Short mmCIF file of C-alpha atoms in Angstrom, two decimals:
data_model
loop_
_atom_site.label_atom_id
_atom_site.label_comp_id
_atom_site.label_asym_id
_atom_site.label_seq_id
_atom_site.Cartn_x
_atom_site.Cartn_y
_atom_site.Cartn_z
CA MET A 1081 -90.58 -136.58 62.48
CA LYS A 1082 -92.10 -137.80 65.72
CA LEU A 1083 -91.13 -141.31 66.85
CA CYS A 1084 -92.45 -143.47 69.66
CA THR A 1085 -91.60 -146.89 71.08
CA PHE A 1086 -94.05 -148.60 73.42
CA ASN A 1087 -94.16 -152.06 75.00
CA ILE A 1088 -97.93 -152.45 75.41
CA TRP A 1089 -97.91 -155.41 77.87
CA ASN A 1090 -99.57 -158.56 76.55
CA SER A 1091 -101.72 -159.21 79.63
CA ASN A 1092 -105.46 -159.69 80.06
CA THR A 1093 -105.43 -157.24 82.97
CA ASP A 1094 -107.73 -154.33 81.98
CA PHE A 1095 -106.74 -155.10 78.40
CA ASN A 1096 -109.52 -153.33 76.46
CA SER A 1097 -109.43 -150.28 78.74
CA ARG A 1098 -105.66 -150.08 78.42
CA MET A 1099 -105.79 -150.31 74.62
CA ASN A 1100 -108.37 -147.50 74.55
CA LEU A 1101 -106.05 -145.37 76.69
CA LEU A 1102 -103.15 -146.22 74.38
CA SER A 1103 -105.11 -145.19 71.30
CA LYS A 1104 -106.08 -141.86 72.87
CA LEU A 1105 -102.51 -141.20 74.01
CA ILE A 1106 -100.95 -141.92 70.62
CA LYS A 1107 -103.50 -139.74 68.85
CA GLU A 1108 -102.96 -136.85 71.27
CA ASN A 1109 -99.19 -136.99 70.77
CA GLU A 1110 -99.45 -137.03 66.95
CA ILE A 1111 -96.86 -139.77 66.51
CA ASP A 1112 -95.58 -140.20 62.92
CA ILE A 1113 -93.83 -143.56 63.35
CA LEU A 1114 -94.87 -145.91 66.15
CA ALA A 1115 -93.00 -149.09 67.16
CA LEU A 1116 -94.83 -151.53 69.44
CA GLN A 1117 -93.74 -154.62 71.34
CA GLU A 1118 -95.82 -157.40 72.94
CA VAL A 1119 -98.57 -156.95 70.36
CA ARG A 1120 -101.20 -159.67 70.81
CA ASP A 1121 -102.61 -159.77 67.28
CA GLU A 1122 -103.19 -157.74 64.15
CA SER A 1123 -106.62 -156.52 65.28
CA ILE A 1124 -104.90 -154.32 67.89
CA VAL A 1125 -102.72 -152.77 65.19
CA LYS A 1126 -105.63 -152.22 62.81
CA LYS A 1127 -107.68 -150.52 65.51
CA LEU A 1128 -104.78 -148.19 66.36
CA ALA A 1129 -104.24 -147.46 62.67
CA ASP A 1130 -107.91 -146.61 62.15
CA ASN A 1131 -108.20 -144.50 65.31
CA CYS A 1132 -104.91 -142.62 64.96
CA GLY A 1133 -104.69 -142.07 61.20
CA TYR A 1134 -101.94 -144.51 60.21
CA LYS A 1135 -102.23 -145.43 56.53
CA PHE A 1136 -99.33 -147.86 56.68
CA TYR A 1137 -98.49 -150.59 59.16
CA ASN A 1138 -96.95 -154.03 59.53
CA PHE A 1139 -97.65 -156.61 62.21
CA SER A 1140 -95.02 -159.35 62.43
CA ASN A 1141 -96.30 -162.24 64.54
CA TYR A 1142 -94.01 -164.75 66.19
CA THR A 1143 -95.73 -166.98 68.78
CA ASN A 1144 -97.81 -165.51 71.61
CA TYR A 1145 -97.22 -161.97 70.42
CA GLY A 1146 -95.22 -159.97 67.93
CA LEU A 1147 -93.94 -156.57 66.85
CA ALA A 1148 -95.66 -153.78 64.94
CA ILE A 1149 -94.62 -150.63 63.12
CA LEU A 1150 -97.28 -148.05 62.23
CA SER A 1151 -96.47 -145.06 60.03
CA LYS A 1152 -98.11 -142.03 58.48
CA PHE A 1153 -95.60 -142.42 55.64
CA PRO A 1154 -95.17 -145.33 53.20
CA ILE A 1155 -93.19 -148.34 54.43
CA ARG A 1156 -91.42 -151.06 52.44
CA ASP A 1157 -88.77 -153.79 52.64
CA ILE A 1158 -90.13 -155.36 55.81
CA LYS A 1159 -87.77 -157.90 57.36
CA THR A 1160 -87.64 -159.86 60.62
CA ASN A 1161 -85.27 -162.29 62.29
CA PHE A 1162 -88.11 -164.80 62.73
CA GLU A 1163 -86.85 -166.95 59.86
CA SER A 1164 -83.55 -167.76 61.60
CA ALA A 1165 -83.02 -171.13 63.27
CA SER A 1166 -83.45 -169.50 66.66
CA VAL A 1167 -84.56 -165.99 67.53
CA HIS A 1168 -82.94 -166.31 70.99
CA ASN A 1169 -86.22 -165.04 72.48
CA SER A 1170 -85.26 -161.69 70.92
CA LEU A 1171 -87.51 -160.34 68.18
CA VAL A 1172 -86.37 -157.94 65.44
CA GLN A 1173 -88.49 -156.17 62.82
CA ARG A 1174 -87.22 -153.71 60.22
CA CYS A 1175 -88.62 -151.56 57.45
CA ILE A 1176 -87.81 -148.51 55.35
CA VAL A 1177 -90.01 -145.43 55.76
CA SER A 1178 -90.16 -142.95 52.87
CA ILE A 1179 -90.72 -139.37 54.02
CA ASN A 1180 -91.03 -137.37 50.82
CA ASP A 1181 -87.61 -137.93 49.21
CA PHE A 1182 -85.94 -138.90 52.50
CA GLU A 1183 -85.58 -142.53 53.57
CA VAL A 1184 -85.42 -143.66 57.20
CA GLY A 1185 -84.45 -147.16 58.27
CA VAL A 1186 -86.55 -148.21 61.28
CA THR A 1187 -85.56 -151.28 63.31
CA ASN A 1188 -87.86 -152.36 66.14
CA VAL A 1189 -86.58 -154.81 68.78
CA HIS A 1190 -87.84 -156.72 71.80
CA LEU A 1191 -84.83 -158.42 73.35
CA ASP A 1192 -84.85 -161.36 75.77
CA TYR A 1193 -85.64 -160.45 79.38
CA ALA A 1194 -83.70 -163.31 81.00
CA SER A 1195 -80.40 -163.82 79.18
CA GLU A 1196 -77.68 -161.30 78.35
CA GLU A 1197 -76.26 -163.74 75.81
CA ASN A 1198 -79.62 -163.90 74.03
CA ARG A 1199 -79.93 -160.10 74.11
CA LEU A 1200 -76.51 -159.75 72.51
CA LEU A 1201 -77.38 -162.32 69.84
CA GLY A 1202 -80.64 -160.51 69.12
CA LEU A 1203 -78.88 -157.16 68.92
CA ASP A 1204 -76.32 -158.62 66.50
CA GLU A 1205 -79.18 -159.73 64.24
CA ALA A 1206 -80.69 -156.24 64.39
CA LEU A 1207 -77.36 -154.64 63.52
CA ASP A 1208 -76.87 -157.11 60.65
CA LEU A 1209 -80.21 -156.03 59.17
CA ILE A 1210 -79.16 -152.40 59.51
CA GLU A 1211 -75.71 -152.93 57.99
CA ASN A 1212 -77.11 -154.95 55.09
CA ASN A 1213 -79.63 -152.21 54.25
CA THR A 1214 -77.74 -149.10 55.24
CA ASN A 1215 -79.67 -145.86 54.93
CA ILE A 1216 -78.49 -142.34 55.58
CA PHE A 1217 -80.75 -142.09 58.62
CA GLU A 1218 -81.17 -145.14 60.87
CA VAL A 1219 -83.49 -145.49 63.87
CA LEU A 1220 -83.09 -148.41 66.30
CA LEU A 1221 -85.77 -148.51 68.97
CA GLY A 1222 -87.74 -150.82 71.23
CA ASP A 1223 -87.64 -152.70 74.52
CA PHE A 1224 -84.05 -153.81 75.08
CA ASN A 1225 -84.93 -155.43 78.44
CA VAL A 1226 -81.80 -154.08 80.07
CA ASP A 1227 -80.95 -150.82 81.78
CA SER A 1228 -79.09 -147.95 80.14
CA GLU A 1229 -76.06 -148.69 82.36
CA SER A 1230 -75.62 -152.00 80.51
CA ASN A 1231 -72.96 -153.25 78.11
CA ILE A 1232 -75.48 -153.20 75.27
CA HIS A 1233 -76.19 -149.49 75.74
CA PHE A 1234 -72.46 -148.77 75.98
CA GLU A 1235 -71.68 -150.75 72.82
CA LEU A 1236 -74.35 -148.94 70.83
CA ARG A 1237 -72.98 -145.58 71.91
CA MET A 1238 -69.48 -146.72 70.95
CA ASP A 1239 -70.92 -147.55 67.50
CA GLU A 1240 -72.07 -143.91 67.28
CA PHE A 1241 -75.72 -144.54 68.01
CA VAL A 1242 -77.26 -141.63 69.94
CA ASP A 1243 -79.82 -142.30 72.70
CA ILE A 1244 -82.24 -139.49 71.89
CA TYR A 1245 -84.09 -139.27 75.21
CA GLN A 1246 -80.85 -139.45 77.21
CA SER A 1247 -79.19 -136.82 75.03
CA TYR A 1248 -82.21 -134.50 75.29
CA CYS A 1249 -82.26 -134.82 79.09
CA PHE A 1250 -78.52 -134.42 79.61
CA LYS A 1251 -78.40 -131.22 77.57
CA ARG A 1252 -81.03 -129.78 79.91
CA ASN A 1253 -79.53 -131.10 83.15
CA ILE A 1254 -82.52 -133.42 83.59
CA PHE A 1255 -82.11 -136.96 84.87
CA PRO A 1256 -83.74 -139.46 82.46
CA GLU A 1257 -86.70 -141.21 84.09
CA PRO A 1258 -87.20 -145.00 84.13
CA THR A 1259 -89.51 -146.55 81.55
CA LEU A 1260 -90.28 -149.45 83.89
CA ASP A 1261 -90.85 -148.46 87.51
CA PHE A 1262 -92.80 -149.91 90.36
CA ASN A 1263 -95.15 -147.00 90.96
CA ASN A 1264 -97.03 -148.31 87.93
CA PRO A 1265 -100.54 -149.65 88.72
CA ARG A 1266 -99.45 -153.14 87.65
CA TRP A 1267 -97.45 -153.49 90.88
CA LYS A 1268 -99.94 -151.93 93.32
CA ASN A 1269 -100.49 -155.00 95.47
CA GLU A 1270 -97.07 -156.58 95.03
CA GLU A 1271 -93.88 -156.31 97.05
CA ILE A 1272 -91.11 -155.44 94.59
CA ASN A 1273 -87.43 -155.31 95.49
CA GLN A 1274 -86.05 -154.61 92.02
CA THR A 1275 -84.60 -151.30 90.88
CA PRO A 1276 -86.55 -149.21 88.34
CA GLY A 1277 -84.80 -149.01 84.98
CA ARG A 1278 -84.79 -147.33 81.59
CA PHE A 1279 -85.24 -150.35 79.33
CA ASP A 1280 -86.93 -148.70 76.33
CA TRP A 1281 -84.74 -146.63 74.01
CA ILE A 1282 -84.78 -144.69 70.76
CA PHE A 1283 -81.38 -144.57 69.05
CA VAL A 1284 -80.41 -142.66 65.92
CA HIS A 1285 -77.36 -143.35 63.75
CA THR A 1286 -76.59 -140.96 60.91
CA SER A 1287 -73.86 -138.92 59.30
CA ASN A 1288 -76.41 -136.20 58.55
CA ASP A 1289 -77.15 -133.21 60.73
CA TYR A 1290 -80.41 -133.37 62.66
CA LYS A 1291 -81.98 -131.60 65.60
CA ILE A 1292 -83.61 -133.14 68.67
CA VAL A 1293 -86.70 -130.97 69.09
CA HIS A 1294 -88.17 -132.76 72.09
CA SER A 1295 -88.16 -136.10 73.90
CA GLU A 1296 -90.21 -137.40 76.82
CA LEU A 1297 -91.93 -140.40 78.39
CA ILE A 1298 -95.66 -140.86 77.90
CA GLY A 1299 -98.29 -143.10 79.49
CA LYS A 1300 -97.26 -142.38 83.09
CA ASP A 1301 -100.52 -140.77 84.21
CA GLU A 1302 -103.27 -143.00 85.57
CA THR A 1303 -106.86 -142.88 84.34
CA ASN A 1304 -109.34 -144.68 86.59
CA GLY A 1305 -106.44 -146.43 88.27
CA ILE A 1306 -104.76 -147.78 85.14
CA THR A 1307 -102.12 -146.80 82.58
CA PRO A 1308 -101.81 -148.14 79.02
CA SER A 1309 -99.02 -150.54 79.98
CA ASP A 1310 -96.57 -151.60 82.66
CA HIS A 1311 -93.92 -149.81 80.57
CA TYR A 1312 -93.98 -146.13 79.63
CA GLY A 1313 -93.62 -145.00 76.05
CA VAL A 1314 -90.66 -143.01 74.78
CA VAL A 1315 -91.30 -140.17 72.32
CA ALA A 1316 -88.66 -138.34 70.29
CA GLU A 1317 -89.31 -135.47 67.90
CA ILE A 1318 -86.49 -134.97 65.42
CA LYS A 1319 -86.03 -132.35 62.73
CA LEU A 1320 -84.64 -134.04 59.63
CA PRO A 1321 -81.99 -132.45 57.41
#
């Protein structure tokens, strides 16, 4: 099972060219389950599905953009936190993916960029959806809008969620690279004083044995001076029990 999370940057800057790069990148990497954030509209999702061979997808729209999950396997029981009184500027989307006789819970998040309190509230809503629909194998992934040194990352690890990319790197004495850095073409003509960070994560929570086959960042290489997004995608290949 090959997973990917990607914030695709809802900006008009080189938009069509970036989406074409994204489509090519996803197809080349043969992603089975793809979680997207900052998705402008359903036409983007449909084009990716058609180009990359996804028979199943859901686009959950909120206001200016939404979340999407695309899968090569059937999906069901789609839920969001959009119906709550306030989403705290933190979007949550969840579904169940059926891989033969094995079920995987997939929860896609895009947490608030400005407020830690809102991020925590959004994470609580994501965890409530997971706990209310517990599967043997749970995946929590997306743009958490906070670095891996944060309280949120620590709390998830304390709850026995495993950061797949971090775990893969640490076992190989590799330092995990940032998913949002300022070498990205977006920032070429801007003076940036912020620190690069690893804001996009893929977590797994399960009592079952599994193997991390491979994990890496994608979308870092420029083509004609652009990349698919201002974020980089995270890919994790996992061997299921």
